[in-house]
Coordinates of C-alpha atoms and ligand atoms in Angstrom, one line a residue:
Chain A
M1 CA -13.4 31.9 9.6
A2 CA -16.8 30.4 9.1
C3 CA -19.7 32.8 8.9
R4 CA -21.6 33.0 12.1
S5 CA -25.3 32.5 11.3
G6 CA -27.4 35.5 11.6
C7 CA -24.5 37.9 11.0
C8 CA -23.6 37.2 7.4
C9 CA -24.4 39.5 4.5
N10 CA -22.4 38.0 1.7
S11 CA -22.8 35.3 -0.9
I12 CA -20.8 32.6 0.9
G13 CA -22.9 32.9 4.0
S14 CA -24.8 29.8 3.4
F15 CA -21.8 27.6 2.9
N16 CA -19.3 26.8 5.6
E17 CA -15.7 27.8 4.9
D18 CA -14.4 24.4 3.7
N19 CA -17.1 24.2 1.0
A20 CA -16.5 27.8 0.0
R21 CA -12.7 27.1 -0.4
F22 CA -13.3 23.9 -2.4
L23 CA -15.7 25.7 -4.8
M24 CA -13.5 28.7 -5.1
L25 CA -10.5 26.5 -6.0
A26 CA -12.6 24.6 -8.6
L27 CA -13.6 27.9 -10.1
L28 CA -10.1 29.2 -10.2
I29 CA -8.8 26.0 -11.8
I30 CA -11.4 26.2 -14.5
I31 CA -10.4 29.8 -15.2
Y32 CA -6.8 28.7 -15.2
L33 CA -7.6 25.9 -17.7
L34 CA -9.4 28.3 -20.0
C35 CA -6.6 30.8 -20.0
G36 CA -4.0 28.0 -20.5
A37 CA -6.0 26.6 -23.4
A38 CA -6.2 30.0 -25.1
V39 CA -2.4 30.6 -24.7
F40 CA -1.4 27.1 -25.9
S41 CA -3.9 27.3 -28.8
A42 CA -2.3 30.6 -29.9
L43 CA 1.2 29.3 -29.5
E44 CA 0.8 25.9 -31.2
Q45 CA -1.9 26.3 -33.8
P46 CA 0.3 27.8 -36.5
K47 CA 2.8 24.9 -36.2
E48 CA 0.0 22.3 -36.4
K49 CA -1.1 23.7 -39.7
L50 CA 2.4 23.8 -41.0
A51 CA 3.0 20.2 -39.9
K52 CA -0.2 19.1 -41.6
E53 CA 0.7 20.8 -44.8
R54 CA 4.3 19.4 -44.7
W55 CA 3.0 15.8 -44.1
A56 CA 0.4 16.1 -46.9
Q57 CA 3.2 17.2 -49.3
R58 CA 5.5 14.4 -48.1
I59 CA 2.8 11.7 -48.6
E60 CA 2.0 13.1 -52.1
Q61 CA 5.6 13.1 -53.1
F62 CA 6.2 9.6 -51.8
T63 CA 3.1 8.1 -53.5
N64 CA 4.0 9.9 -56.8
K65 CA 7.7 8.7 -56.7
Y66 CA 6.8 5.1 -56.4
N67 CA 3.3 5.2 -58.0
L68 CA 1.7 3.9 -54.8
S69 CA -2.0 3.4 -54.1
Q70 CA -3.0 5.9 -51.5
D71 CA -5.3 3.3 -49.8
D72 CA -2.5 0.8 -49.7
L73 CA -0.1 3.3 -48.1
K74 CA -2.6 4.3 -45.5
N75 CA -3.2 0.7 -44.6
F76 CA 0.6 0.2 -44.3
L77 CA 0.8 3.3 -42.0
R78 CA -2.1 1.9 -39.9
N79 CA 0.0 -1.2 -39.5
Y80 CA 2.9 0.9 -38.5
E81 CA 0.7 2.6 -35.9
E82 CA -0.2 -0.8 -34.4
A83 CA 3.5 -1.7 -34.4
N84 CA 4.2 1.5 -32.7
V85 CA 1.9 0.6 -29.8
A86 CA 3.9 -2.6 -29.5
G87 CA 7.0 -0.5 -29.1
I88 CA 8.4 -0.9 -32.6
R89 CA 10.2 2.1 -34.3
V90 CA 12.1 2.4 -37.6
D91 CA 15.4 3.0 -35.8
A92 CA 16.3 0.1 -33.5
T93 CA 15.1 0.7 -30.0
R94 CA 16.0 -1.3 -26.9
A95 CA 14.0 -4.5 -26.3
R96 CA 10.8 -3.5 -24.5
W97 CA 10.1 -6.5 -22.4
D98 CA 13.4 -7.9 -21.4
F99 CA 13.9 -7.6 -17.7
A100 CA 15.6 -4.2 -17.8
G101 CA 12.9 -2.9 -20.2
A102 CA 10.1 -4.3 -18.0
F103 CA 11.7 -2.7 -14.9
Y104 CA 11.7 0.7 -16.7
F105 CA 8.0 0.1 -17.5
V106 CA 6.9 -0.8 -14.0
G107 CA 8.9 2.3 -12.8
T108 CA 6.7 4.5 -15.1
V109 CA 3.6 2.7 -13.7
V110 CA 4.2 3.1 -9.9
S111 CA 5.5 6.7 -10.3
T112 CA 2.4 7.4 -12.5
I113 CA 4.8 8.9 -15.1
G114 CA 3.4 6.6 -17.8
F115 CA 5.6 7.6 -20.7
G116 CA 3.8 5.0 -22.8
M117 CA 6.9 3.9 -24.7
T118 CA 6.0 0.4 -23.5
T119 CA 2.5 -0.7 -22.8
P120 CA 1.0 -4.1 -22.1
V121 CA -0.9 -5.5 -25.1
T122 CA -2.0 -8.9 -23.8
I123 CA -5.2 -9.2 -21.9
A124 CA -3.4 -10.8 -18.9
G125 CA -0.9 -7.9 -18.8
K126 CA -3.7 -5.4 -18.9
I127 CA -5.6 -7.0 -16.0
F128 CA -2.5 -7.5 -14.0
L129 CA -1.6 -3.9 -14.5
I130 CA -4.8 -2.7 -12.8
F131 CA -4.0 -4.6 -9.6
Y132 CA -0.3 -4.0 -9.7
G133 CA -0.8 -0.3 -10.2
L134 CA -3.3 0.0 -7.4
I135 CA -0.8 -1.1 -4.8
G136 CA 2.3 0.3 -6.5
C137 CA 1.0 3.8 -6.9
A138 CA -0.3 3.9 -3.4
A139 CA 3.1 2.7 -2.0
T140 CA 4.9 5.3 -4.1
I141 CA 2.7 8.1 -2.9
L142 CA 3.5 7.0 0.7
F143 CA 7.2 7.0 -0.3
F144 CA 7.0 10.6 -1.6
N145 CA 5.1 11.7 1.5
L146 CA 7.7 10.1 3.8
F147 CA 10.5 11.7 1.6
L148 CA 8.9 15.2 2.2
E149 CA 8.7 14.4 6.0
R150 CA 12.4 13.4 6.0
V151 CA 13.3 16.6 4.1
I152 CA 11.5 18.7 6.7
T153 CA 13.2 16.8 9.5
V154 CA 16.6 17.3 7.9
I155 CA 16.0 21.1 7.5
A156 CA 14.8 21.3 11.1
F157 CA 18.0 19.5 12.2
V158 CA 20.2 21.9 10.2
L159 CA 18.3 24.9 11.5
K160 CA 18.8 23.7 15.1
F161 CA 22.4 22.9 14.5
C162 CA 23.1 26.3 12.9
H163 CA 21.3 28.1 15.7
E164 CA 23.2 26.2 18.4
R165 CA 26.5 26.9 16.7
R166 CA 25.7 30.5 16.4
E167 CA 24.6 30.7 20.0
S168 CA 27.7 29.1 21.2
R169 CA 29.7 31.8 19.4
K170 CA 27.8 34.9 20.3
A171 CA 24.8 35.8 22.4
G172 CA 21.9 37.1 20.1
P173 CA 20.6 34.5 17.6
T174 CA 18.8 35.6 14.4
Q175 CA 16.4 33.0 13.1
N176 CA 15.3 33.8 9.5
C177 CA 13.9 30.5 8.3
R178 CA 12.5 28.9 11.5
R179 CA 8.8 29.2 12.1
P180 CA 6.4 26.5 13.2
S181 CA 4.2 25.6 10.2
T182 CA 3.8 23.1 7.3
D183 CA 1.7 20.5 9.1
N184 CA 1.5 18.8 12.4
R185 CA 1.8 15.0 12.0
D186 CA 3.0 12.8 14.8
R187 CA 6.8 13.2 15.0
R188 CA 9.0 11.5 17.5
T189 CA 12.2 13.4 16.9
D190 CA 11.5 15.2 20.2
S191 CA 14.7 17.1 20.3
L192 CA 13.7 18.8 17.0
A193 CA 10.3 19.9 18.3
G194 CA 9.7 23.6 17.7
W195 CA 12.3 23.6 14.9
K196 CA 9.9 23.0 12.1
P197 CA 10.9 25.1 9.1
S198 CA 8.3 27.5 7.6
V199 CA 6.5 26.4 4.4
Y200 CA 8.3 29.1 2.4
C201 CA 11.7 27.9 3.6
V202 CA 10.9 24.3 2.5
M203 CA 9.5 25.7 -0.8
L204 CA 12.7 27.6 -1.4
I205 CA 15.0 24.7 -0.6
L206 CA 12.9 22.2 -2.7
G207 CA 12.8 24.7 -5.6
V208 CA 16.5 25.1 -5.6
A209 CA 17.0 21.4 -5.3
A210 CA 14.5 20.8 -8.2
I211 CA 16.3 23.3 -10.4
L212 CA 19.7 21.8 -9.6
V213 CA 18.6 18.3 -10.3
S214 CA 16.9 19.3 -13.5
C215 CA 20.0 21.2 -14.8
C216 CA 22.4 18.3 -14.0
A217 CA 19.9 15.8 -15.5
S218 CA 19.5 17.9 -18.6
A219 CA 23.2 18.1 -19.1
M220 CA 23.4 14.3 -18.9
Y221 CA 20.4 13.8 -21.3
S222 CA 21.6 16.4 -23.9
A223 CA 25.0 14.7 -23.9
A224 CA 23.6 11.1 -24.1
E225 CA 20.6 11.6 -26.3
G226 CA 21.8 14.5 -28.4
W227 CA 18.9 16.7 -27.4
D228 CA 18.9 20.5 -27.2
Y229 CA 19.6 21.6 -23.6
L230 CA 16.2 23.3 -23.6
D231 CA 14.4 20.2 -24.9
A232 CA 16.2 18.2 -22.2
L233 CA 14.9 20.7 -19.6
Y234 CA 11.4 20.3 -21.0
F235 CA 11.8 16.5 -20.8
C236 CA 13.0 16.8 -17.2
F237 CA 10.0 18.8 -16.1
V238 CA 7.5 16.6 -18.0
A239 CA 9.1 13.4 -16.4
F240 CA 9.7 14.7 -12.9
S241 CA 6.2 16.2 -12.6
T242 CA 4.9 12.7 -13.6
I243 CA 3.1 14.2 -16.5
G244 CA 5.1 11.9 -18.9
F245 CA 3.8 12.8 -22.3
G246 CA 6.1 10.3 -23.9
D247 CA 7.0 12.6 -26.9
M248 CA 10.6 12.4 -25.6
V249 CA 11.7 9.4 -23.6
S250 CA 15.2 8.9 -22.2
N251 CA 17.2 5.7 -22.6
Q252 CA 15.3 4.2 -25.6
R253 CA 18.1 3.6 -28.1
E254 CA 19.7 0.1 -28.3
I255 CA 23.2 1.2 -27.7
Y256 CA 24.7 4.1 -25.7
E257 CA 28.2 4.9 -24.7
A258 CA 28.7 4.0 -21.0
Q259 CA 25.4 2.1 -21.1
V260 CA 25.3 0.9 -17.5
A261 CA 26.3 4.3 -16.1
Y262 CA 23.6 6.0 -18.2
R263 CA 20.9 3.6 -17.0
V264 CA 21.9 4.1 -13.4
G265 CA 22.1 7.8 -13.9
N266 CA 18.7 7.9 -15.6
F267 CA 17.1 5.9 -12.8
L268 CA 18.7 8.1 -10.0
F269 CA 17.9 11.4 -11.7
I270 CA 14.2 10.4 -12.3
L271 CA 13.9 9.2 -8.7
T272 CA 15.4 12.3 -7.2
G273 CA 13.6 14.6 -9.7
V274 CA 10.2 13.1 -9.0
C275 CA 10.8 13.3 -5.3
C276 CA 11.8 16.9 -5.4
I277 CA 9.0 18.1 -7.8
Y278 CA 6.3 16.0 -6.1
S279 CA 7.3 17.6 -2.7
L280 CA 7.5 21.0 -4.3
F281 CA 3.9 20.6 -5.7
N282 CA 2.7 19.6 -2.3
V283 CA 4.4 22.6 -0.6
I284 CA 3.1 25.0 -3.3
S285 CA -0.4 23.5 -2.8
I286 CA -0.1 24.5 0.9
V287 CA 0.8 28.1 -0.2
I288 CA -2.2 28.1 -2.6
K289 CA -4.4 27.0 0.3
Q290 CA -3.1 30.0 2.3
V291 CA -3.9 32.3 -0.6
L292 CA -7.4 30.9 -0.8
N293 CA -7.9 31.4 2.9
W294 CA -6.7 35.0 2.5
L295 CA -9.1 35.5 -0.5
L296 CA -12.0 34.1 1.5
R297 CA -11.3 36.4 4.4
R298 CA -11.2 39.3 1.9
L299 CA -14.5 38.3 0.4
E300 CA -16.2 38.2 3.8
T301 CA -17.4 41.8 3.8
P302 CA -17.8 43.4 7.2
C303 CA -21.1 42.7 8.8
H304 CA -23.6 45.5 8.9
C305 CA -26.2 43.8 11.0
Chain B
M1 CA 8.3 2.8 19.0
A2 CA 11.8 4.0 18.6
C3 CA 14.6 1.9 20.1
R4 CA 15.7 3.2 23.4
S5 CA 19.5 3.5 23.3
G6 CA 21.5 1.0 25.4
C7 CA 18.7 -1.5 25.2
C8 CA 18.6 -2.5 21.6
C9 CA 19.8 -5.7 20.1
N10 CA 18.6 -5.5 16.5
S11 CA 19.7 -4.1 13.2
I12 CA 17.4 -1.1 13.2
G13 CA 18.7 0.1 16.6
S14 CA 20.8 2.8 15.2
F15 CA 18.0 4.4 13.2
N16 CA 15.1 6.1 14.6
E17 CA 11.7 4.8 13.6
D18 CA 10.9 7.3 10.9
N19 CA 14.1 6.5 9.0
A20 CA 13.6 2.8 9.4
R21 CA 10.1 3.1 8.0
F22 CA 11.4 5.1 5.1
L23 CA 14.1 2.7 4.2
M24 CA 11.9 -0.3 4.7
L25 CA 9.4 1.1 2.3
A26 CA 12.1 1.9 -0.3
L27 CA 13.3 -1.7 0.0
L28 CA 9.8 -3.1 -0.3
I29 CA 9.1 -0.9 -3.4
I30 CA 12.3 -2.2 -5.1
I31 CA 11.3 -5.8 -4.4
Y32 CA 7.8 -5.0 -5.7
L33 CA 9.3 -3.4 -8.9
L34 CA 11.6 -6.4 -9.5
C35 CA 8.7 -8.9 -9.1
G36 CA 6.5 -6.7 -11.3
A37 CA 9.2 -6.5 -14.0
A38 CA 9.6 -10.3 -13.9
V39 CA 5.8 -10.9 -14.3
F40 CA 5.3 -8.3 -17.1
S41 CA 8.4 -9.5 -18.9
A42 CA 7.0 -13.1 -18.8
L43 CA 3.5 -12.0 -19.9
E44 CA 4.5 -9.6 -22.7
Q45 CA 7.8 -10.8 -24.2
P46 CA 6.2 -13.4 -26.5
K47 CA 3.8 -10.9 -28.0
E48 CA 6.7 -8.4 -28.6
K49 CA 8.6 -11.0 -30.6
L50 CA 5.5 -11.8 -32.6
A51 CA 4.8 -8.1 -33.3
K52 CA 8.4 -7.6 -34.5
E53 CA 8.2 -10.6 -36.8
R54 CA 4.8 -9.5 -38.2
W55 CA 6.1 -6.0 -38.8
A56 CA 9.3 -7.3 -40.5
Q57 CA 7.1 -9.4 -42.8
R58 CA 4.8 -6.5 -43.5
I59 CA 7.6 -4.1 -44.4
E60 CA 9.2 -6.8 -46.7
Q61 CA 5.9 -7.4 -48.4
F62 CA 5.2 -3.7 -48.9
T63 CA 8.7 -2.9 -50.3
N64 CA 8.5 -5.9 -52.7
K65 CA 5.1 -5.1 -53.9
Y66 CA 6.0 -1.6 -55.0
N67 CA 9.7 -2.2 -55.5
L68 CA 10.6 0.5 -52.9
S69 CA 14.0 1.4 -51.6
Q70 CA 14.3 0.3 -47.9
D71 CA 16.1 3.5 -47.0
D72 CA 13.6 5.7 -48.7
L73 CA 10.7 3.9 -46.9
K74 CA 12.5 4.2 -43.6
N75 CA 13.0 7.9 -44.1
F76 CA 9.3 8.2 -45.0
L77 CA 8.4 6.4 -41.7
R78 CA 10.7 8.7 -39.8
N79 CA 8.8 11.6 -41.2
Y80 CA 5.6 9.9 -40.1
E81 CA 7.0 9.6 -36.6
E82 CA 7.7 13.3 -36.6
A83 CA 4.2 14.0 -37.9
N84 CA 2.9 11.7 -35.1
V85 CA 4.5 13.9 -32.5
A86 CA 2.7 16.9 -34.1
G87 CA -0.6 14.9 -33.6
I88 CA -1.1 13.7 -37.2
R89 CA -2.5 10.2 -37.8
V90 CA -3.6 8.4 -40.9
D91 CA -7.2 8.5 -39.9
A92 CA -8.6 12.0 -39.4
T93 CA -8.3 13.1 -35.8
R94 CA -9.8 16.1 -34.1
A95 CA -7.8 19.3 -34.4
R96 CA -5.1 19.3 -31.8
W97 CA -4.8 23.0 -31.0
D98 CA -8.2 24.5 -31.5
F99 CA -9.7 25.8 -28.2
A100 CA -11.4 22.5 -27.3
G101 CA -8.3 20.5 -28.1
A102 CA -6.0 22.8 -26.2
F103 CA -8.5 22.6 -23.2
Y104 CA -8.2 18.8 -23.3
F105 CA -4.4 19.2 -23.4
V106 CA -4.2 21.5 -20.4
G107 CA -6.5 19.1 -18.6
T108 CA -4.0 16.3 -19.1
V109 CA -1.2 18.7 -17.9
V110 CA -2.7 19.9 -14.6
S111 CA -4.0 16.4 -13.7
T112 CA -0.6 15.0 -14.6
I113 CA -2.3 12.4 -16.8
G114 CA -0.2 13.5 -19.8
F115 CA -1.7 11.2 -22.5
G116 CA 0.7 12.8 -25.0
M117 CA -1.8 12.8 -27.9
T118 CA -1.0 16.5 -28.0
T119 CA 2.3 18.0 -27.0
P120 CA 3.8 21.4 -27.5
V121 CA 6.4 21.6 -30.3
T122 CA 7.3 25.3 -30.2
I123 CA 10.0 26.5 -27.9
A124 CA 7.6 29.1 -26.5
G125 CA 5.0 26.4 -25.8
K126 CA 7.6 24.2 -24.0
I127 CA 8.8 27.0 -21.8
F128 CA 5.3 28.1 -21.0
L129 CA 4.4 24.5 -20.1
I130 CA 7.0 24.4 -17.4
F131 CA 5.7 27.4 -15.5
Y132 CA 2.0 26.6 -16.3
G133 CA 2.4 23.1 -15.1
L134 CA 4.1 24.1 -11.9
I135 CA 1.2 26.1 -10.6
G136 CA -1.5 24.0 -12.3
C137 CA -0.3 20.7 -10.9
A138 CA 0.0 22.1 -7.4
A139 CA -3.5 23.6 -7.6
T140 CA -4.9 20.3 -8.8
I141 CA -3.2 18.4 -5.9
L142 CA -4.8 20.8 -3.5
F143 CA -8.1 20.2 -5.3
F144 CA -7.8 16.4 -4.8
N145 CA -6.8 16.8 -1.2
L146 CA -9.8 19.1 -0.5
F147 CA -12.0 16.6 -2.4
L148 CA -10.8 13.8 0.0
E149 CA -11.5 16.1 3.0
R150 CA -15.0 16.8 1.7
V151 CA -15.6 13.1 1.2
I152 CA -14.6 12.3 4.7
T153 CA -16.8 15.1 6.0
V154 CA -19.8 13.8 4.0
I155 CA -19.2 10.3 5.4
A156 CA -19.0 11.7 8.9
F157 CA -22.2 13.6 8.3
V158 CA -24.0 10.5 7.1
L159 CA -22.7 8.4 10.0
K160 CA -23.9 11.0 12.5
F161 CA -27.2 11.3 10.8
C162 CA -27.7 7.5 10.7
H163 CA -26.7 7.2 14.3
E164 CA -29.1 9.9 15.4
R165 CA -31.9 8.3 13.5
R166 CA -31.2 4.9 14.9
E167 CA -31.0 6.3 18.4
S168 CA -34.2 8.2 18.1
R169 CA -35.8 4.8 17.2
K170 CA -34.3 2.5 19.7
A171 CA -31.9 2.7 22.6
G172 CA -28.7 0.7 21.8
P173 CA -26.7 2.0 18.8
T174 CA -24.2 -0.2 16.9
Q175 CA -21.4 1.8 15.2
N176 CA -19.6 -0.4 12.7
C177 CA -17.9 2.2 10.6
R178 CA -17.1 5.0 13.0
R179 CA -13.7 5.2 14.5
P180 CA -11.4 8.3 14.9
S181 CA -8.6 7.9 12.4
T182 CA -7.4 9.0 8.9
D183 CA -5.6 12.1 9.9
N184 CA -6.0 15.1 12.2
R185 CA -6.1 18.3 10.1
D186 CA -7.8 21.4 11.4
R187 CA -11.5 21.0 10.9
R188 CA -14.1 23.5 11.8
T189 CA -17.2 21.3 11.3
D190 CA -17.4 21.2 15.1
S191 CA -20.7 19.4 15.2
L192 CA -19.1 16.5 13.3
A193 CA -16.1 16.2 15.7
G194 CA -15.7 12.6 16.9
W195 CA -17.6 11.3 13.8
K196 CA -14.5 10.8 11.7
P197 CA -14.9 7.6 9.7
S198 CA -12.2 4.9 10.0
V199 CA -9.6 4.7 7.2
Y200 CA -11.1 1.3 6.2
C201 CA -14.6 2.7 5.9
V202 CA -13.3 5.5 3.6
M203 CA -11.3 3.0 1.6
L204 CA -14.3 0.8 1.1
I205 CA -16.5 3.7 0.0
L206 CA -13.9 5.1 -2.3
G207 CA -13.2 1.7 -3.8
V208 CA -16.9 1.1 -4.5
A209 CA -17.2 4.6 -6.0
A210 CA -14.1 4.0 -8.2
I211 CA -15.4 0.7 -9.5
L212 CA -18.8 2.2 -10.2
V213 CA -17.4 5.2 -12.0
S214 CA -15.0 3.0 -14.0
C215 CA -17.8 0.6 -15.0
C216 CA -20.1 3.3 -16.1
A217 CA -17.3 5.2 -17.9
S218 CA -16.2 2.0 -19.6
A219 CA -19.7 1.4 -20.9
M220 CA -19.7 4.9 -22.4
Y221 CA -16.2 4.5 -23.9
S222 CA -16.9 1.0 -25.4
A223 CA -20.1 2.4 -27.0
A224 CA -18.5 5.6 -28.3
E225 CA -15.1 4.4 -29.3
G226 CA -15.9 0.8 -30.2
W227 CA -13.4 -0.6 -27.7
D228 CA -13.7 -3.9 -25.9
Y229 CA -15.3 -3.5 -22.5
L230 CA -12.1 -4.9 -20.9
D231 CA -9.9 -2.5 -23.0
A232 CA -12.1 0.4 -21.9
L233 CA -11.7 -0.7 -18.2
Y234 CA -7.9 -0.8 -18.7
F235 CA -8.1 2.7 -20.3
C236 CA -10.2 4.0 -17.3
F237 CA -7.6 2.7 -14.8
V238 CA -4.7 4.1 -16.8
A239 CA -6.4 7.5 -17.1
F240 CA -7.9 7.8 -13.6
S241 CA -4.7 6.8 -11.9
T242 CA -3.1 9.6 -13.9
I243 CA -0.6 7.1 -15.4
G244 CA -1.9 8.0 -18.9
F245 CA 0.2 5.9 -21.2
G246 CA -1.6 7.3 -24.3
D247 CA -1.8 4.0 -26.1
M248 CA -5.6 4.5 -25.9
V249 CA -7.0 8.0 -25.7
S250 CA -10.7 8.9 -25.5
N251 CA -12.4 11.5 -27.8
Q252 CA -9.7 11.7 -30.5
R253 CA -11.8 11.1 -33.7
E254 CA -13.1 14.0 -35.7
I255 CA -16.7 13.1 -35.5
Y256 CA -18.8 11.2 -33.0
E257 CA -22.5 10.7 -32.6
A258 CA -23.8 13.1 -29.9
Q259 CA -20.4 14.9 -30.0
V260 CA -21.1 17.5 -27.3
A261 CA -22.7 15.0 -24.8
Y262 CA -19.7 12.7 -25.3
R263 CA -17.2 15.5 -24.7
V264 CA -19.0 16.6 -21.5
G265 CA -19.3 13.0 -20.4
N266 CA -15.6 12.4 -21.1
F267 CA -14.7 15.4 -19.0
L268 CA -16.9 14.5 -16.1
F269 CA -15.9 10.9 -16.0
I270 CA -12.2 11.7 -16.1
L271 CA -12.7 14.3 -13.3
T272 CA -14.7 12.0 -11.0
G273 CA -12.5 9.0 -11.8
V274 CA -9.3 10.8 -11.0
C275 CA -10.7 12.3 -7.8
C276 CA -11.8 8.8 -6.7
I277 CA -8.7 6.9 -7.6
Y278 CA -6.4 9.7 -6.3
S279 CA -8.2 9.6 -3.0
L280 CA -8.2 5.9 -3.0
F281 CA -4.4 5.8 -3.5
N282 CA -4.0 8.2 -0.6
V283 CA -6.1 6.1 1.7
I284 CA -4.4 2.9 0.7
S285 CA -1.1 4.6 1.4
I286 CA -2.2 5.2 5.0
V287 CA -3.1 1.5 5.3
I288 CA 0.4 0.7 3.9
K289 CA 1.9 3.0 6.5
Q290 CA 0.0 1.1 9.2
V291 CA 1.3 -2.2 7.8
L292 CA 4.9 -0.8 7.9
N293 CA 4.4 0.3 11.5
W294 CA 3.2 -3.2 12.4
L295 CA 6.1 -4.8 10.6
L296 CA 8.6 -2.5 12.4
R297 CA 7.1 -3.4 15.8
R298 CA 7.4 -7.1 14.8
L299 CA 11.1 -6.6 13.8
E300 CA 11.9 -5.1 17.2
T301 CA 13.0 -8.2 18.9
P302 CA 12.5 -8.3 22.7
C303 CA 15.5 -7.0 24.6
H304 CA 17.8 -9.4 26.3
C305 CA 20.1 -6.9 28.0
Ligands
LIG401 K1 1.3 10.6 -16.2
LIG402 K1 1.7 9.9 -19.2

């Protein structure tokens, strides 16, 4: 509800509602970031100090044992860092730029996961990436949006089907999930008109789906990679949310048992996971928008003029 | 145009249009991925072999010089890899988990850039990340969507303003950018109704803005970090598109000239850049949808029944 001019006595009177919502969200995100930074700093700082001390000891011990020059060792480690960027690790990893490796790489580009286990190092590769990513990422966003649209349609279909079955059995139908909401794009599934599920219903279903996919995927990853189940869950969230830190990356060793099955499983789990979590983020963002609208209405103090 | 039943003689007759579009997009993306994998593989594979050979030579030279045990050196490098995950590098980097570092980290989480220069290593940090990211990423998606909405409103305002000025000067107005399109969400800027810019107009403006921001940001990064201008441009695209490989990360050294100004500039450039490129992706995805619709209409062969 935008403030009607001449009858507004609060601070957001001079803005219209859209601007107020935008600024309020920006403010809330900054507060959220500050709180998050404080919590993570408190949780992780002790371990950082510990890791630094341990590494200092280790480097001291190693140089003493072999009577190395510190500068020489540092140069060697710098070379290793460069080799790391080119995808080289101590323990044999899969080839980075064979066709399968390059396919994994372009998958992390268009999904914007960007693990970074493989990155282009040639100038031509870097320039090509910019143009390739521009179209690829846009196409993937469209794919995710159409996926969400399909999910909503399927839910509407199931709701309608359940309702009709229930009605054919007894007289009084109880609709607990159905409510027109979410958004109103052009749909041509005319028979399903009016059966749009509520945003909370979609959120619930997507949330359950995301948890199921993550749990199954984690079971696969912990078995194949030897990760803790909790670590595997963390990996799943980081990958499916397209954050993709790259501190843990699936399917990087040279040899696995059931190699082909694992590769296919990895691809399918990441695809489904990203679809679910991306859609979930979008649905949660609609709920956050509703909360913002509610907050704005609360902030609009009653007019005394 | 969905196929009317009984009068359809092509392969997509049994699907409705939405499903056909979804499947066609999936197919096109897979083809796009395969082509991309082939190109990147061709571009990067020679360099990978070279890097592997160079690293093998380097490790041989180093072990010979100091008469090291290969196994011992490999263990040492494994320890270095672990230290890397904890954010340690040979050359002094900024503290990872002081407040400023943690703020940079949460920024890469909620934006889903996920450079990975800093990652949680404690169990508590990993669990907290999942819940923190869930709300944070959703809020940021809403922020980007509202940003795009604001941009469209501003363009509509400018179009209307220009038109009114022109009309007050002469009689016949020429509207080259105005056409109702993009999407039809609820807007309450009633005075701007009918002034929605066309999707191509928005794409053009966002594209120019993205190029401008990237060029300016690259100038700053190449000056502050000592990167090639082209490398800096590549970094800008990778960061702004939220791919965030992490092979190059800005603002990681311990000391910079004009430290505070650079940190603020880094934050502002990444914020504006991500807003522009995210919006650009969304607008391009609308254009891709239009292309898909056109393709679908072309595939619908005329009925001969
Ligand atoms: K990412
Ligand atoms: K990333």
